[in-house]
Coordinates of C-alpha atoms in Angstrom, one line a residue:
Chain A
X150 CA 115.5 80.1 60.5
X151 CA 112.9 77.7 61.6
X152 CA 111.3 78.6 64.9
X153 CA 109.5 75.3 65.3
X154 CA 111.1 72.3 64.8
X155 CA 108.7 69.1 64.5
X156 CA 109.7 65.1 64.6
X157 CA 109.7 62.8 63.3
X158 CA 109.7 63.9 59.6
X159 CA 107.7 60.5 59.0
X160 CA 105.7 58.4 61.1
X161 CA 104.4 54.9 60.2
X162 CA 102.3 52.6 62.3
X163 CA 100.1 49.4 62.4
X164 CA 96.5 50.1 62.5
X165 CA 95.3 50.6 66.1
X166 CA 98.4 51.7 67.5
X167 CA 99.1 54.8 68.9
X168 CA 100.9 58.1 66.8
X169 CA 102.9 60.7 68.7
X170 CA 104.5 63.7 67.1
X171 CA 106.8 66.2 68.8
X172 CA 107.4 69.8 68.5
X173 CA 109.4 72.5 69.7
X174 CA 109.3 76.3 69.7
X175 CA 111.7 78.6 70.5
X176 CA 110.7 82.2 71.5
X177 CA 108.7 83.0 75.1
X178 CA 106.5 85.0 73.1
X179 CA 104.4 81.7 71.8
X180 CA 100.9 81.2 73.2
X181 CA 98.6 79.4 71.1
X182 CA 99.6 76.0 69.1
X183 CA 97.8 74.5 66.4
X184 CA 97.6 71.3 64.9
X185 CA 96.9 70.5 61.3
X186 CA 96.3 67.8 59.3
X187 CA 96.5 67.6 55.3
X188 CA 95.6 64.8 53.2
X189 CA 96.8 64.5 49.7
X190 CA 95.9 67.3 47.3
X191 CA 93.6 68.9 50.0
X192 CA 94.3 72.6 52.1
X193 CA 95.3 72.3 56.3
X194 CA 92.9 71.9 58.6
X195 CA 93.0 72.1 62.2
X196 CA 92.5 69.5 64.3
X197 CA 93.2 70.6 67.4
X198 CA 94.8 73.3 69.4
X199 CA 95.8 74.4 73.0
X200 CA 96.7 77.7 74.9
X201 CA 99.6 78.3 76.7
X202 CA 97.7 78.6 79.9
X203 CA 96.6 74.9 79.5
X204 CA 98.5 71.7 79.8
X205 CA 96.7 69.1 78.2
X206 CA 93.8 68.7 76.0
X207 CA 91.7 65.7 74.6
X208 CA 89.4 65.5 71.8
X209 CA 88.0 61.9 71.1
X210 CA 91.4 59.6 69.6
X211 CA 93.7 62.9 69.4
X212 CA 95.1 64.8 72.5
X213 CA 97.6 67.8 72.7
X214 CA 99.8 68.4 75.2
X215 CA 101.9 71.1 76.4
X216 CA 105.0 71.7 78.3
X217 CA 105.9 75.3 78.5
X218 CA 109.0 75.5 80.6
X219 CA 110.5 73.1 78.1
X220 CA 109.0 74.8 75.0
X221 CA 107.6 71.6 74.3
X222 CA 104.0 70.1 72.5
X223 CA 102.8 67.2 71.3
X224 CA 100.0 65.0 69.4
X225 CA 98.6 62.0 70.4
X226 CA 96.8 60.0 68.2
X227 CA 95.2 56.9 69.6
X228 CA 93.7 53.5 68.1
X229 CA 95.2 55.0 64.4
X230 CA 93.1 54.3 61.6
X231 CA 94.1 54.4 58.0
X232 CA 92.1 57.5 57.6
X233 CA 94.4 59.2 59.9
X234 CA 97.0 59.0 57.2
X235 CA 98.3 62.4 56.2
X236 CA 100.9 65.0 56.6
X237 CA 100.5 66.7 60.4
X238 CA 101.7 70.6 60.8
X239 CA 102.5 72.2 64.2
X240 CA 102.5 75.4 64.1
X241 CA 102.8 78.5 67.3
X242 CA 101.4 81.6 67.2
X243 CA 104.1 84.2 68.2
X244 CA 102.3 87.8 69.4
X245 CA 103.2 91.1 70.3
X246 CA 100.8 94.1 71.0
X247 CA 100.8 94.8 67.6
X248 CA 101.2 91.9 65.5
X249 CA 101.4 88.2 64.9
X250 CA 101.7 85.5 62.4
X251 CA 101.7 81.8 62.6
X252 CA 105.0 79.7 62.1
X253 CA 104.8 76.2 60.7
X254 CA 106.8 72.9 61.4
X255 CA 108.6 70.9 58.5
X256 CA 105.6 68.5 58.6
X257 CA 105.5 64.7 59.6
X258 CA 104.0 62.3 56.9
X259 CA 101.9 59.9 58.9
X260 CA 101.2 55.8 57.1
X261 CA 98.3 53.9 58.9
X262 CA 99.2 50.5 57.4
X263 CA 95.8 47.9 57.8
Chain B
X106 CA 84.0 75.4 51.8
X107 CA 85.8 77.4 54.8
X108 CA 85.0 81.0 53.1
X109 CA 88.8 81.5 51.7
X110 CA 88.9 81.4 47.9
X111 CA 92.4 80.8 45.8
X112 CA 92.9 81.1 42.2
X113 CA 94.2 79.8 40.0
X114 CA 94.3 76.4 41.3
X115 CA 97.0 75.7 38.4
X116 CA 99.7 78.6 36.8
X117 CA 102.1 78.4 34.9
X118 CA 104.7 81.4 34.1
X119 CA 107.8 81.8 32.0
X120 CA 110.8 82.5 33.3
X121 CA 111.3 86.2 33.7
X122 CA 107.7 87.3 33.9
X123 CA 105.6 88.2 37.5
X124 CA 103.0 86.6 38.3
X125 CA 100.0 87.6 40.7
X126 CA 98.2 85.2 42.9
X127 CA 94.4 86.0 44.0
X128 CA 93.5 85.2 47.4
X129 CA 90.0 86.3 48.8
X130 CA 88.1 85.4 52.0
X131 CA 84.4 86.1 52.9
X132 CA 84.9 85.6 56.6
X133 CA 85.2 89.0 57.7
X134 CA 89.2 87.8 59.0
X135 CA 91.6 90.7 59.8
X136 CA 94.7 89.0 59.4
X137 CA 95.7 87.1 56.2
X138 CA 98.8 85.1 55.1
X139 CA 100.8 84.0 52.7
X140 CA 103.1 80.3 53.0
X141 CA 105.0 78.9 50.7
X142 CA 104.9 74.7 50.9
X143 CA 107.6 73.1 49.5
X144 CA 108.2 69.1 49.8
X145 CA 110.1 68.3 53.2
X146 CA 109.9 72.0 54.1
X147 CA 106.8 72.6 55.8
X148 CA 104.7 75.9 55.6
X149 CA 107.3 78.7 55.3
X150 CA 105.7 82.4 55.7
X151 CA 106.2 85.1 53.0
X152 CA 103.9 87.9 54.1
X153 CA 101.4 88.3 56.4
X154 CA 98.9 91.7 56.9
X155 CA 96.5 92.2 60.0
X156 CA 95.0 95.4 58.6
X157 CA 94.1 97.1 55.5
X158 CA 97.1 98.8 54.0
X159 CA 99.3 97.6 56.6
X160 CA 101.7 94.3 56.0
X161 CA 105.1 92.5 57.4
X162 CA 107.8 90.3 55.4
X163 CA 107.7 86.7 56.4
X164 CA 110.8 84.8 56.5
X165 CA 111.6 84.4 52.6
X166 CA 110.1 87.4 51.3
X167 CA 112.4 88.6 49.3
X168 CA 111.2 88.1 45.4
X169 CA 107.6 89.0 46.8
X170 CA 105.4 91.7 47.2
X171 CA 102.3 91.6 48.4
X172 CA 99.1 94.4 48.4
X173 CA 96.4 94.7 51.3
X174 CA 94.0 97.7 49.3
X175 CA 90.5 95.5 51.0
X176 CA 90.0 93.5 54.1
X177 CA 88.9 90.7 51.9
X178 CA 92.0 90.9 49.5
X179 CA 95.5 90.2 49.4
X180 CA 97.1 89.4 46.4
X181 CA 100.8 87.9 46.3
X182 CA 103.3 89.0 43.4
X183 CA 105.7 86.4 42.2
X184 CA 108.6 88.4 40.6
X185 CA 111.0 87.4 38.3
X186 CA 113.3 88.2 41.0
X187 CA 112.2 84.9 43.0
X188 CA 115.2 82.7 42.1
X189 CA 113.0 79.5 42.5
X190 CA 109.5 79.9 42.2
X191 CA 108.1 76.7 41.8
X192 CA 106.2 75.8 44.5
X193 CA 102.4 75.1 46.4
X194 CA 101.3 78.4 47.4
X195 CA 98.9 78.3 50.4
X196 CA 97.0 81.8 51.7
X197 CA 95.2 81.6 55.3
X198 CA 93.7 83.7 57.3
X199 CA 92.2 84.3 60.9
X200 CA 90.7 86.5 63.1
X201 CA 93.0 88.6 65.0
X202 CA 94.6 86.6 67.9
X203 CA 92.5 88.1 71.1
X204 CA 89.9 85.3 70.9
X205 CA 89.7 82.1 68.7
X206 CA 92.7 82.3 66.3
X207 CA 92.0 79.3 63.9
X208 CA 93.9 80.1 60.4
X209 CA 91.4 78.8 57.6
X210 CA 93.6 78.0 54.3
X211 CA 92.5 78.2 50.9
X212 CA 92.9 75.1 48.6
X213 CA 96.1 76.8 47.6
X214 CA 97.5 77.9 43.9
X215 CA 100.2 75.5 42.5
X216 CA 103.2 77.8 40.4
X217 CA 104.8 76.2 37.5
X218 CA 107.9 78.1 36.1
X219 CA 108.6 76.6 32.6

């Protein structure tokens, strides 16, 4: 089953306003949360990221927070441009002392509109 | 170009035949990955390996196999027991998650079944 859940599954906004994408993760064992971005035809790339030790983190027009006891992260994505159109992954990164792997949301499909 | 090479970028298979997927990375990255992208699905992991000859099943392995002979390598298998193969095929991979845990994709391999 799908250990992350992301909303919403699309996302459109005026240009200039503000983006926010929600994420949830399931298992205690979570401590590292990626964001990607992927625009049409072209691999994920990260765009941000923050540790489970950490609450909140900003980077220019996109911020990330998290809320652990709530199992809870978000993106922020402020004064939107239509460049920022694309499909957004969160994703957690679930470790043990011997392994790990990275588990993906479904994916929201952001529309700048000018 | 983020050091992660797939290929083909294009395959097509009959129905009934396996299929092999190359994915090779020149980042010296101990963990690698496979996902399978599907529209509306998100990233969905098959198989991932942190270390040579070692590997785990993702959550929709079955109808794949996967080989980890070279740190650089790791090839995925389509078998003709994958009922529904058709699909974006994404590898990634990262260094192990004890300092920064970025997952670098390739530009991923798109499967035809015809």
């Amino acid at each position: 089953g799908e250990n992350v859940e992301q909303h919403p599954s699309t996302l459109s906004v005026q240009e200039g306003d503000s983006a926010v994408i929600k994420c949830t993760y399931s298992d205690s064992a979570s401590n590292y949360f990626p964001w990607y971005k992927q625009e049409l035809g072209k691999r994920p790339q990260l765009i941000i990221d923050i540790r489970s030790n950490v609450g909140e983190k900003k980077d220019q027009r996109i911020a990330v927070t998290l809320n652990k006891t709530a199992k809870h992260f978000s993106l922020h994505i402020t004064e939107t441009q239509p460049e920022d159109s694309a499909v957004y992954f969160c994703a957690d990164l679930m470790t043990t002392d011997s392994w790990g792997k990275f588990q993906f949301g479904a994916g929201t499909q952001v529309v700048v509109t000018p | 170009d983020g050091g992660i090479t797939q290929s083909p970028k294009y395959l097509f298979r009959k129905e009934g035949q396996n299929v092999t997927l190359s994915c090779e990375q020149n980042l010296n990255h101990d963990a690698m990955y496979w996902y399978r992208q599907d529209p509306g699905q998100g990233l969905r992991l098959i198989y991932y390996s942190q270390i040579v000859n070692d590997f785990q099943k993702g959550d929709i392995a079955e109808g794949y196999s996967v080989s980890r002979e070279k740190k650089e390598s790791f090839p995925l298998t389509v078998t003709s027991a994958q009922k529904n193969p058709t699909a974006f095929y994404l590898c990634a991979s990262s260094i192990l998650w004890d300092s920064n845990t970025e997952a670098f994709f390739g530009q991923g391999t798109r499967l035809t079944v015809v």
